[in-house]
């Protein structure tokens, strides 16, 4: 991240989510994206809604040019929305969102978050932008706490506890679109903190990027150059087997690990071999 500035990738991810209906009408979209973005990107989402055929064509081109990344983000958001719904059904009432960016779940997931206290953990510079854009928008979660943490500088554990996180009650932790920007040591350190902090019955859902894949690898290099120019370079990609080892070493058990070949049939009835980004859901080992 650039000093004193909100995360650029958080804004681009929210922009991609705002284009969700143009990617896959069957997926949930993010109706708050334009509000949270404001500025040029927020205005562009408004224009997009006004010219559907042009938007559809541009979205298809953008998706091709980024090797499926913009479309993927809408799937991963939907999968994690469903993880929140499943956690609510299990009675989990704490939701921790690491690197929350412009995540809008606390303001849009209705009954799934109505009984949850949400802890949004992010860099204070990104949180400042978000809070200024949120204004008086009504919260749908039971409560929200903005936990300012500069990963690698501040203590995640101390700041979460100071914000009222209850380590005796189970929690769902979402880590969406963040670990690809971290060094492996920072990923392991965060997992170790979570393992020490989370009560039995908790779960951590982490989206990650695979390290293999022909054309996709070339495109990732190009996308990597772009996000690097935004001040947030990609730092980490790995295969599911390595991710499983990482989770187990940190004291977690993998409950599931899924990617596009699982989600496309589930949500839209189609099929794909595109499998560059995945989500692993792991729980603390007893
Ligand atoms: C690609 S964005 C993902 C945002 C959000 N999870 C989503 O999917 O919309 C990465 C997030 O990591 C946060 N981040 C990056 N470096 C950070 C740091 N050193 N400390 C705290 N947060 C950081 C950024 O502020 C940003 O919100």
PDB file of N, CA and C in Angstrom, residues 110-212:
ATOM      1  N   UNK A 110     -28.295  -8.943   5.469  1.00  0.00           N
ATOM      2  CA  UNK A 110     -29.593  -9.119   6.118  1.00  0.00           C
ATOM      3  C   UNK A 110     -29.581 -10.104   7.278  1.00  0.00           C
ATOM      4  N   UNK A 111     -30.488 -11.089   7.222  1.00  0.00           N
ATOM      5  CA  UNK A 111     -30.674 -11.993   8.362  1.00  0.00           C
ATOM      6  C   UNK A 111     -29.415 -12.811   8.663  1.00  0.00           C
ATOM      7  N   UNK A 112     -28.529 -13.017   7.644  1.00  0.00           N
ATOM      8  CA  UNK A 112     -27.322 -13.807   7.908  1.00  0.00           C
ATOM      9  C   UNK A 112     -26.405 -13.112   8.920  1.00  0.00           C
ATOM     10  N   UNK A 113     -26.416 -11.788   8.924  1.00  0.00           N
ATOM     11  CA  UNK A 113     -25.524 -11.063   9.838  1.00  0.00           C
ATOM     12  C   UNK A 113     -26.282 -10.390  10.995  1.00  0.00           C
ATOM     13  N   UNK A 114     -27.600 -10.531  10.986  1.00  0.00           N
ATOM     14  CA  UNK A 114     -28.403  -9.790  11.976  1.00  0.00           C
ATOM     15  C   UNK A 114     -28.001 -10.109  13.411  1.00  0.00           C
ATOM     16  N   UNK A 115     -27.536 -11.363  13.648  1.00  0.00           N
ATOM     17  CA  UNK A 115     -27.141 -11.726  15.012  1.00  0.00           C
ATOM     18  C   UNK A 115     -25.642 -11.681  15.216  1.00  0.00           C
ATOM     19  N   UNK A 116     -24.914 -11.115  14.266  1.00  0.00           N
ATOM     20  CA  UNK A 116     -23.441 -11.182  14.337  1.00  0.00           C
ATOM     21  C   UNK A 116     -22.806  -9.840  14.694  1.00  0.00           C
ATOM     22  N   UNK A 117     -21.746  -9.923  15.478  1.00  0.00           N
ATOM     23  CA  UNK A 117     -20.875  -8.767  15.662  1.00  0.00           C
ATOM     24  C   UNK A 117     -19.742  -8.918  14.654  1.00  0.00           C
ATOM     25  N   UNK A 118     -19.552  -7.885  13.848  1.00  0.00           N
ATOM     26  CA  UNK A 118     -18.555  -7.946  12.766  1.00  0.00           C
ATOM     27  C   UNK A 118     -17.325  -7.134  13.172  1.00  0.00           C
ATOM     28  N   UNK A 119     -16.152  -7.739  13.008  1.00  0.00           N
ATOM     29  CA  UNK A 119     -14.884  -7.049  13.268  1.00  0.00           C
ATOM     30  C   UNK A 119     -14.188  -6.873  11.929  1.00  0.00           C
ATOM     31  N   UNK A 120     -14.162  -5.660  11.433  1.00  0.00           N
ATOM     32  CA  UNK A 120     -13.500  -5.385  10.158  1.00  0.00           C
ATOM     33  C   UNK A 120     -12.061  -4.974  10.444  1.00  0.00           C
ATOM     34  N   UNK A 121     -11.116  -5.821  10.039  1.00  0.00           N
ATOM     35  CA  UNK A 121      -9.704  -5.563  10.304  1.00  0.00           C
ATOM     36  C   UNK A 121      -9.062  -5.064   9.018  1.00  0.00           C
ATOM     37  N   UNK A 122      -8.454  -3.904   9.075  1.00  0.00           N
ATOM     38  CA  UNK A 122      -7.797  -3.403   7.859  1.00  0.00           C
ATOM     39  C   UNK A 122      -6.838  -2.272   8.226  1.00  0.00           C
ATOM     40  N   UNK A 123      -6.101  -1.872   7.217  1.00  0.00           N
ATOM     41  CA  UNK A 123      -5.195  -0.739   7.407  1.00  0.00           C
ATOM     42  C   UNK A 123      -6.027   0.523   7.667  1.00  0.00           C
ATOM     43  N   UNK A 124      -5.636   1.340   8.635  1.00  0.00           N
ATOM     44  CA  UNK A 124      -6.434   2.533   8.959  1.00  0.00           C
ATOM     45  C   UNK A 124      -6.654   3.461   7.758  1.00  0.00           C
ATOM     46  N   UNK A 125      -5.735   3.501   6.811  1.00  0.00           N
ATOM     47  CA  UNK A 125      -5.924   4.397   5.656  1.00  0.00           C
ATOM     48  C   UNK A 125      -7.078   3.934   4.762  1.00  0.00           C
ATOM     49  N   UNK A 126      -7.237   2.613   4.628  1.00  0.00           N
ATOM     50  CA  UNK A 126      -8.362   2.086   3.837  1.00  0.00           C
ATOM     51  C   UNK A 126      -9.656   2.278   4.609  1.00  0.00           C
ATOM     52  N   UNK A 127      -9.587   2.065   5.926  1.00  0.00           N
ATOM     53  CA  UNK A 127     -10.798   2.231   6.742  1.00  0.00           C
ATOM     54  C   UNK A 127     -11.298   3.680   6.723  1.00  0.00           C
ATOM     55  N   UNK A 128     -10.377   4.620   6.652  1.00  0.00           N
ATOM     56  CA  UNK A 128     -10.789   6.036   6.665  1.00  0.00           C
ATOM     57  C   UNK A 128     -11.651   6.322   5.431  1.00  0.00           C
ATOM     58  N   UNK A 129     -11.234   5.821   4.264  1.00  0.00           N
ATOM     59  CA  UNK A 129     -12.028   6.030   3.050  1.00  0.00           C
ATOM     60  C   UNK A 129     -13.408   5.390   3.213  1.00  0.00           C
ATOM     61  N   UNK A 130     -13.416   4.149   3.686  1.00  0.00           N
ATOM     62  CA  UNK A 130     -14.679   3.414   3.800  1.00  0.00           C
ATOM     63  C   UNK A 130     -15.644   4.123   4.748  1.00  0.00           C
ATOM     64  N   UNK A 131     -15.135   4.534   5.882  1.00  0.00           N
ATOM     65  CA  UNK A 131     -16.022   5.148   6.878  1.00  0.00           C
ATOM     66  C   UNK A 131     -16.578   6.466   6.354  1.00  0.00           C
ATOM     67  N   UNK A 132     -15.761   7.189   5.579  1.00  0.00           N
ATOM     68  CA  UNK A 132     -16.265   8.460   5.047  1.00  0.00           C
ATOM     69  C   UNK A 132     -17.361   8.196   4.017  1.00  0.00           C
ATOM     70  N   UNK A 133     -17.255   7.109   3.272  1.00  0.00           N
ATOM     71  CA  UNK A 133     -18.266   6.807   2.246  1.00  0.00           C
ATOM     72  C   UNK A 133     -19.544   6.217   2.854  1.00  0.00           C
ATOM     73  N   UNK A 134     -19.395   5.485   3.958  1.00  0.00           N
ATOM     74  CA  UNK A 134     -20.563   4.808   4.540  1.00  0.00           C
ATOM     75  C   UNK A 134     -21.597   5.799   5.056  1.00  0.00           C
ATOM     76  N   UNK A 135     -21.122   6.907   5.601  1.00  0.00           N
ATOM     77  CA  UNK A 135     -22.045   7.892   6.158  1.00  0.00           C
ATOM     78  C   UNK A 135     -22.960   7.263   7.187  1.00  0.00           C
ATOM     79  N   UNK A 136     -24.237   7.495   7.028  1.00  0.00           N
ATOM     80  CA  UNK A 136     -25.215   6.984   8.008  1.00  0.00           C
ATOM     81  C   UNK A 136     -25.911   5.724   7.508  1.00  0.00           C
ATOM     82  N   UNK A 137     -25.332   5.054   6.546  1.00  0.00           N
ATOM     83  CA  UNK A 137     -25.981   3.850   5.980  1.00  0.00           C
ATOM     84  C   UNK A 137     -26.342   2.862   7.090  1.00  0.00           C
ATOM     85  N   UNK A 138     -27.577   2.381   7.116  1.00  0.00           N
ATOM     86  CA  UNK A 138     -27.983   1.513   8.230  1.00  0.00           C
ATOM     87  C   UNK A 138     -27.257   0.172   8.220  1.00  0.00           C
ATOM     88  N   UNK A 139     -26.780  -0.186   9.388  1.00  0.00           N
ATOM     89  CA  UNK A 139     -26.064  -1.448   9.574  1.00  0.00           C
ATOM     90  C   UNK A 139     -27.070  -2.594   9.627  1.00  0.00           C
ATOM     91  N   UNK A 140     -26.746  -3.721   8.973  1.00  0.00           N
ATOM     92  CA  UNK A 140     -27.638  -4.890   9.065  1.00  0.00           C
ATOM     93  C   UNK A 140     -27.115  -5.914  10.073  1.00  0.00           C
ATOM     94  N   UNK A 141     -25.803  -5.851  10.368  1.00  0.00           N
ATOM     95  CA  UNK A 141     -25.231  -6.713  11.405  1.00  0.00           C
ATOM     96  C   UNK A 141     -25.648  -6.175  12.770  1.00  0.00           C
ATOM     97  N   UNK A 142     -25.487  -7.022  13.815  1.00  0.00           N
ATOM     98  CA  UNK A 142     -25.830  -6.568  15.163  1.00  0.00           C
ATOM     99  C   UNK A 142     -24.927  -5.404  15.571  1.00  0.00           C
ATOM    100  N   UNK A 143     -23.658  -5.484  15.171  1.00  0.00           N
ATOM    101  CA  UNK A 143     -22.704  -4.432  15.529  1.00  0.00           C
ATOM    102  C   UNK A 143     -21.493  -4.545  14.598  1.00  0.00           C
ATOM    103  N   UNK A 144     -20.763  -3.455  14.431  1.00  0.00           N
ATOM    104  CA  UNK A 144     -19.523  -3.525  13.648  1.00  0.00           C
ATOM    105  C   UNK A 144     -18.431  -2.758  14.378  1.00  0.00           C
ATOM    106  N   UNK A 145     -17.230  -3.334  14.382  1.00  0.00           N
ATOM    107  CA  UNK A 145     -16.072  -2.654  14.975  1.00  0.00           C
ATOM    108  C   UNK A 145     -14.999  -2.541  13.904  1.00  0.00           C
ATOM    109  N   UNK A 146     -14.492  -1.355  13.700  1.00  0.00           N
ATOM    110  CA  UNK A 146     -13.384  -1.160  12.762  1.00  0.00           C
ATOM    111  C   UNK A 146     -12.086  -1.313  13.546  1.00  0.00           C
ATOM    112  N   UNK A 147     -11.348  -2.377  13.249  1.00  0.00           N
ATOM    113  CA  UNK A 147     -10.119  -2.676  13.985  1.00  0.00           C
ATOM    114  C   UNK A 147      -8.945  -2.295  13.085  1.00  0.00           C
ATOM    115  N   UNK A 148      -8.331  -1.178  13.402  1.00  0.00           N
ATOM    116  CA  UNK A 148      -7.202  -0.708  12.585  1.00  0.00           C
ATOM    117  C   UNK A 148      -5.959  -1.536  12.874  1.00  0.00           C
ATOM    118  N   UNK A 149      -5.439  -2.204  11.842  1.00  0.00           N
ATOM    119  CA  UNK A 149      -4.224  -3.010  12.003  1.00  0.00           C
ATOM    120  C   UNK A 149      -3.362  -2.834  10.765  1.00  0.00           C
ATOM    121  N   UNK A 150      -2.119  -2.470  10.967  1.00  0.00           N
ATOM    122  CA  UNK A 150      -1.145  -2.534   9.879  1.00  0.00           C
ATOM    123  C   UNK A 150      -0.433  -3.869  10.063  1.00  0.00           C
ATOM    124  N   UNK A 151      -0.794  -4.876   9.214  1.00  0.00           N
ATOM    125  CA  UNK A 151      -0.196  -6.205   9.361  1.00  0.00           C
ATOM    126  C   UNK A 151       1.325  -6.085   9.310  1.00  0.00           C
ATOM    127  N   UNK A 152       2.000  -6.799  10.186  1.00  0.00           N
ATOM    128  CA  UNK A 152       3.462  -6.736  10.204  1.00  0.00           C
ATOM    129  C   UNK A 152       3.963  -5.649  11.139  1.00  0.00           C
ATOM    130  N   UNK A 153       3.049  -4.756  11.582  1.00  0.00           N
ATOM    131  CA  UNK A 153       3.455  -3.685  12.506  1.00  0.00           C
ATOM    132  C   UNK A 153       2.653  -3.820  13.809  1.00  0.00           C
ATOM    133  N   UNK A 154       1.326  -3.899  13.668  1.00  0.00           N
ATOM    134  CA  UNK A 154       0.456  -3.936  14.851  1.00  0.00           C
ATOM    135  C   UNK A 154       0.096  -5.373  15.214  1.00  0.00           C
ATOM    136  N   UNK A 155      -0.332  -5.566  16.453  1.00  0.00           N
ATOM    137  CA  UNK A 155      -0.742  -6.900  16.898  1.00  0.00           C
ATOM    138  C   UNK A 155      -2.218  -7.137  16.573  1.00  0.00           C
ATOM    139  N   UNK A 156      -2.462  -8.139  15.733  1.00  0.00           N
ATOM    140  CA  UNK A 156      -3.836  -8.494  15.385  1.00  0.00           C
ATOM    141  C   UNK A 156      -4.587  -8.930  16.636  1.00  0.00           C
ATOM    142  N   UNK A 157      -3.936  -9.767  17.428  1.00  0.00           N
ATOM    143  CA  UNK A 157      -4.600 -10.301  18.624  1.00  0.00           C
ATOM    144  C   UNK A 157      -4.965  -9.183  19.602  1.00  0.00           C
ATOM    145  N   UNK A 158      -4.001  -8.351  19.928  1.00  0.00           N
ATOM    146  CA  UNK A 158      -4.259  -7.292  20.918  1.00  0.00           C
ATOM    147  C   UNK A 158      -5.352  -6.351  20.420  1.00  0.00           C
ATOM    148  N   UNK A 159      -5.306  -6.001  19.144  1.00  0.00           N
ATOM    149  CA  UNK A 159      -6.285  -5.038  18.637  1.00  0.00           C
ATOM    150  C   UNK A 159      -7.686  -5.645  18.537  1.00  0.00           C
ATOM    151  N   UNK A 160      -7.756  -6.941  18.193  1.00  0.00           N
ATOM    152  CA  UNK A 160      -9.073  -7.585  18.154  1.00  0.00           C
ATOM    153  C   UNK A 160      -9.666  -7.675  19.559  1.00  0.00           C
ATOM    154  N   UNK A 161      -8.831  -8.082  20.531  1.00  0.00           N
ATOM    155  CA  UNK A 161      -9.324  -8.204  21.903  1.00  0.00           C
ATOM    156  C   UNK A 161      -9.745  -6.833  22.441  1.00  0.00           C
ATOM    157  N   UNK A 162      -8.959  -5.816  22.114  1.00  0.00           N
ATOM    158  CA  UNK A 162      -9.300  -4.464  22.590  1.00  0.00           C
ATOM    159  C   UNK A 162     -10.623  -3.992  21.989  1.00  0.00           C
ATOM    160  N   UNK A 163     -10.943  -4.503  20.793  1.00  0.00           N
ATOM    161  CA  UNK A 163     -12.197  -4.091  20.138  1.00  0.00           C
ATOM    162  C   UNK A 163     -13.393  -4.878  20.657  1.00  0.00           C
ATOM    163  N   UNK A 164     -13.138  -5.879  21.534  1.00  0.00           N
ATOM    164  CA  UNK A 164     -14.259  -6.612  22.125  1.00  0.00           C
ATOM    165  C   UNK A 164     -14.441  -8.016  21.587  1.00  0.00           C
ATOM    166  N   UNK A 165     -13.488  -8.508  20.777  1.00  0.00           N
ATOM    167  CA  UNK A 165     -13.604  -9.888  20.276  1.00  0.00           C
ATOM    168  C   UNK A 165     -13.587 -10.843  21.462  1.00  0.00           C
ATOM    169  N   UNK A 166     -14.518 -11.808  21.442  1.00  0.00           N
ATOM    170  CA  UNK A 166     -14.622 -12.761  22.555  1.00  0.00           C
ATOM    171  C   UNK A 166     -13.957 -14.078  22.158  1.00  0.00           C
ATOM    172  N   UNK A 167     -12.768 -14.410  22.723  1.00  0.00           N
ATOM    173  CA  UNK A 167     -12.045 -15.613  22.294  1.00  0.00           C
ATOM    174  C   UNK A 167     -12.665 -16.902  22.818  1.00  0.00           C
ATOM    175  N   UNK A 168     -13.702 -16.772  23.640  1.00  0.00           N
ATOM    176  CA  UNK A 168     -14.345 -17.970  24.186  1.00  0.00           C
ATOM    177  C   UNK A 168     -15.475 -18.432  23.252  1.00  0.00           C
ATOM    178  N   UNK A 169     -15.993 -17.519  22.453  1.00  0.00           N
ATOM    179  CA  UNK A 169     -17.084 -17.868  21.535  1.00  0.00           C
ATOM    180  C   UNK A 169     -16.518 -18.140  20.137  1.00  0.00           C
ATOM    181  N   UNK A 170     -17.114 -19.077  19.394  1.00  0.00           N
ATOM    182  CA  UNK A 170     -16.603 -19.350  18.044  1.00  0.00           C
ATOM    183  C   UNK A 170     -16.824 -18.176  17.090  1.00  0.00           C
ATOM    184  N   UNK A 171     -16.016 -18.139  16.068  1.00  0.00           N
ATOM    185  CA  UNK A 171     -16.086 -17.046  15.090  1.00  0.00           C
ATOM    186  C   UNK A 171     -15.826 -17.597  13.696  1.00  0.00           C
ATOM    187  N   UNK A 172     -16.349 -16.898  12.704  1.00  0.00           N
ATOM    188  CA  UNK A 172     -15.951 -17.163  11.319  1.00  0.00           C
ATOM    189  C   UNK A 172     -15.008 -16.041  10.911  1.00  0.00           C
ATOM    190  N   UNK A 173     -13.855 -16.421  10.351  1.00  0.00           N
ATOM    191  CA  UNK A 173     -12.887 -15.430   9.871  1.00  0.00           C
ATOM    192  C   UNK A 173     -12.854 -15.508   8.350  1.00  0.00           C
ATOM    193  N   UNK A 174     -13.041 -14.376   7.683  1.00  0.00           N
ATOM    194  CA  UNK A 174     -12.917 -14.319   6.222  1.00  0.00           C
ATOM    195  C   UNK A 174     -11.606 -13.621   5.885  1.00  0.00           C
ATOM    196  N   UNK A 175     -10.880 -14.210   4.928  1.00  0.00           N
ATOM    197  CA  UNK A 175      -9.609 -13.628   4.480  1.00  0.00           C
ATOM    198  C   UNK A 175      -9.697 -13.637   2.956  1.00  0.00           C
ATOM    199  N   UNK A 176     -10.385 -12.644   2.417  1.00  0.00           N
ATOM    200  CA  UNK A 176     -10.740 -12.639   0.989  1.00  0.00           C
ATOM    201  C   UNK A 176      -9.811 -11.716   0.209  1.00  0.00           C
ATOM    202  N   UNK A 177      -9.109 -12.292  -0.745  1.00  0.00           N
ATOM    203  CA  UNK A 177      -8.294 -11.474  -1.653  1.00  0.00           C
ATOM    204  C   UNK A 177      -7.132 -10.788  -0.972  1.00  0.00           C
ATOM    205  N   UNK A 178      -6.532 -11.417   0.030  1.00  0.00           N
ATOM    206  CA  UNK A 178      -5.443 -10.755   0.756  1.00  0.00           C
ATOM    207  C   UNK A 178      -4.139 -11.552   0.722  1.00  0.00           C
ATOM    208  N   UNK A 179      -4.194 -12.894   0.886  1.00  0.00           N
ATOM    209  CA  UNK A 179      -2.928 -13.610   1.103  1.00  0.00           C
ATOM    210  C   UNK A 179      -2.012 -13.565  -0.124  1.00  0.00           C
ATOM    211  N   UNK A 180      -2.581 -13.322  -1.310  1.00  0.00           N
ATOM    212  CA  UNK A 180      -1.708 -13.231  -2.492  1.00  0.00           C
ATOM    213  C   UNK A 180      -0.792 -11.999  -2.439  1.00  0.00           C
ATOM    214  N   UNK A 181      -1.120 -11.049  -1.547  1.00  0.00           N
ATOM    215  CA  UNK A 181      -0.294  -9.839  -1.405  1.00  0.00           C
ATOM    216  C   UNK A 181       0.686  -9.947  -0.239  1.00  0.00           C
ATOM    217  N   UNK A 182       0.682 -11.095   0.461  1.00  0.00           N
ATOM    218  CA  UNK A 182       1.508 -11.233   1.668  1.00  0.00           C
ATOM    219  C   UNK A 182       2.677 -12.175   1.437  1.00  0.00           C
ATOM    220  N   UNK A 183       3.764 -11.963   2.184  1.00  0.00           N
ATOM    221  CA  UNK A 183       4.864 -12.933   2.200  1.00  0.00           C
ATOM    222  C   UNK A 183       4.404 -14.150   2.998  1.00  0.00           C
ATOM    223  N   UNK A 184       4.901 -15.360   2.640  1.00  0.00           N
ATOM    224  CA  UNK A 184       4.477 -16.567   3.368  1.00  0.00           C
ATOM    225  C   UNK A 184       4.654 -16.432   4.881  1.00  0.00           C
ATOM    226  N   UNK A 185       5.706 -15.758   5.327  1.00  0.00           N
ATOM    227  CA  UNK A 185       5.926 -15.627   6.774  1.00  0.00           C
ATOM    228  C   UNK A 185       4.781 -14.849   7.430  1.00  0.00           C
ATOM    229  N   UNK A 186       4.251 -13.848   6.722  1.00  0.00           N
ATOM    230  CA  UNK A 186       3.142 -13.054   7.277  1.00  0.00           C
ATOM    231  C   UNK A 186       1.859 -13.892   7.317  1.00  0.00           C
ATOM    232  N   UNK A 187       1.674 -14.764   6.304  1.00  0.00           N
ATOM    233  CA  UNK A 187       0.499 -15.652   6.298  1.00  0.00           C
ATOM    234  C   UNK A 187       0.589 -16.594   7.502  1.00  0.00           C
ATOM    235  N   UNK A 188       1.778 -17.198   7.684  1.00  0.00           N
ATOM    236  CA  UNK A 188       1.945 -18.149   8.801  1.00  0.00           C
ATOM    237  C   UNK A 188       1.774 -17.456  10.146  1.00  0.00           C
ATOM    238  N   UNK A 189       2.297 -16.242  10.263  1.00  0.00           N
ATOM    239  CA  UNK A 189       2.185 -15.526  11.540  1.00  0.00           C
ATOM    240  C   UNK A 189       0.724 -15.227  11.853  1.00  0.00           C
ATOM    241  N   UNK A 190      -0.046 -14.856  10.839  1.00  0.00           N
ATOM    242  CA  UNK A 190      -1.467 -14.562  11.066  1.00  0.00           C
ATOM    243  C   UNK A 190      -2.219 -15.833  11.438  1.00  0.00           C
ATOM    244  N   UNK A 191      -1.906 -16.952  10.742  1.00  0.00           N
ATOM    245  CA  UNK A 191      -2.566 -18.223  11.082  1.00  0.00           C
ATOM    246  C   UNK A 191      -2.236 -18.633  12.516  1.00  0.00           C
ATOM    247  N   UNK A 192      -0.972 -18.426  12.920  1.00  0.00           N
ATOM    248  CA  UNK A 192      -0.587 -18.786  14.295  1.00  0.00           C
ATOM    249  C   UNK A 192      -1.379 -17.943  15.295  1.00  0.00           C
ATOM    250  N   UNK A 193      -1.531 -16.659  14.997  1.00  0.00           N
ATOM    251  CA  UNK A 193      -2.319 -15.789  15.881  1.00  0.00           C
ATOM    252  C   UNK A 193      -3.755 -16.286  15.963  1.00  0.00           C
ATOM    253  N   UNK A 194      -4.326 -16.616  14.793  1.00  0.00           N
ATOM    254  CA  UNK A 194      -5.726 -17.064  14.777  1.00  0.00           C
ATOM    255  C   UNK A 194      -5.883 -18.375  15.536  1.00  0.00           C
ATOM    256  N   UNK A 195      -4.901 -19.273  15.363  1.00  0.00           N
ATOM    257  CA  UNK A 195      -4.997 -20.576  16.046  1.00  0.00           C
ATOM    258  C   UNK A 195      -5.019 -20.379  17.567  1.00  0.00           C
ATOM    259  N   UNK A 196      -4.255 -19.401  18.057  1.00  0.00           N
ATOM    260  CA  UNK A 196      -4.211 -19.139  19.488  1.00  0.00           C
ATOM    261  C   UNK A 196      -5.464 -18.421  19.994  1.00  0.00           C
ATOM    262  N   UNK A 197      -6.148 -17.752  19.076  1.00  0.00           N
ATOM    263  CA  UNK A 197      -7.244 -16.860  19.469  1.00  0.00           C
ATOM    264  C   UNK A 197      -8.618 -17.488  19.317  1.00  0.00           C
ATOM    265  N   UNK A 198      -8.743 -18.446  18.374  1.00  0.00           N
ATOM    266  CA  UNK A 198     -10.081 -18.916  18.005  1.00  0.00           C
ATOM    267  C   UNK A 198     -10.558 -20.073  18.882  1.00  0.00           C
ATOM    268  N   UNK A 199     -11.804 -19.998  19.290  1.00  0.00           N
ATOM    269  CA  UNK A 199     -12.419 -21.057  20.102  1.00  0.00           C
ATOM    270  C   UNK A 199     -12.789 -22.239  19.208  1.00  0.00           C
ATOM    271  N   UNK A 200     -12.938 -23.440  19.811  1.00  0.00           N
ATOM    272  CA  UNK A 200     -13.436 -24.587  19.033  1.00  0.00           C
ATOM    273  C   UNK A 200     -14.760 -24.219  18.368  1.00  0.00           C
ATOM    274  N   UNK A 201     -14.950 -24.750  17.156  1.00  0.00           N
ATOM    275  CA  UNK A 201     -16.183 -24.432  16.416  1.00  0.00           C
ATOM    276  C   UNK A 201     -15.992 -23.264  15.466  1.00  0.00           C
ATOM    277  N   UNK A 202     -14.819 -22.614  15.528  1.00  0.00           N
ATOM    278  CA  UNK A 202     -14.523 -21.495  14.624  1.00  0.00           C
ATOM    279  C   UNK A 202     -14.060 -22.019  13.271  1.00  0.00           C
ATOM    280  N   UNK A 203     -13.976 -21.126  12.286  1.00  0.00           N
ATOM    281  CA  UNK A 203     -13.465 -21.503  10.968  1.00  0.00           C
ATOM    282  C   UNK A 203     -12.818 -20.289  10.318  1.00  0.00           C
ATOM    283  N   UNK A 204     -11.833 -20.567   9.466  1.00  0.00           N
ATOM    284  CA  UNK A 204     -11.144 -19.510   8.703  1.00  0.00           C
ATOM    285  C   UNK A 204     -11.309 -19.827   7.224  1.00  0.00           C
ATOM    286  N   UNK A 205     -11.913 -18.913   6.468  1.00  0.00           N
ATOM    287  CA  UNK A 205     -12.088 -19.108   5.020  1.00  0.00           C
ATOM    288  C   UNK A 205     -11.115 -18.179   4.294  1.00  0.00           C
ATOM    289  N   UNK A 206     -10.189 -18.772   3.561  1.00  0.00           N
ATOM    290  CA  UNK A 206      -9.102 -18.008   2.936  1.00  0.00           C
ATOM    291  C   UNK A 206      -9.142 -18.174   1.423  1.00  0.00           C
ATOM    292  N   UNK A 207      -9.203 -17.078   0.682  1.00  0.00           N
ATOM    293  CA  UNK A 207      -9.089 -17.205  -0.768  1.00  0.00           C
ATOM    294  C   UNK A 207      -7.614 -17.083  -1.121  1.00  0.00           C
ATOM    295  N   UNK A 208      -7.178 -17.932  -2.060  1.00  0.00           N
ATOM    296  CA  UNK A 208      -5.766 -17.905  -2.457  1.00  0.00           C
ATOM    297  C   UNK A 208      -5.650 -18.181  -3.941  1.00  0.00           C
ATOM    298  N   UNK A 209      -4.477 -17.892  -4.437  1.00  0.00           N
ATOM    299  CA  UNK A 209      -4.236 -17.989  -5.871  1.00  0.00           C
ATOM    300  C   UNK A 209      -3.282 -19.146  -6.140  1.00  0.00           C
ATOM    301  N   UNK A 210      -3.607 -19.980  -7.128  1.00  0.00           N
ATOM    302  CA  UNK A 210      -2.749 -21.133  -7.433  1.00  0.00           C
ATOM    303  C   UNK A 210      -1.477 -20.701  -8.145  1.00  0.00           C
ATOM    304  N   UNK A 211      -0.473 -21.578  -8.105  1.00  0.00           N
ATOM    305  CA  UNK A 211       0.817 -21.225  -8.720  1.00  0.00           C
ATOM    306  C   UNK A 211       0.978 -21.823 -10.111  1.00  0.00           C
ATOM    307  N   UNK A 212       0.055 -22.686 -10.550  1.00  0.00           N
ATOM    308  CA  UNK A 212       0.246 -23.367 -11.837  1.00  0.00           C
ATOM    309  C   UNK A 212      -0.671 -22.783 -12.905  1.00  0.00           C
TER     310      UNK A 212
END
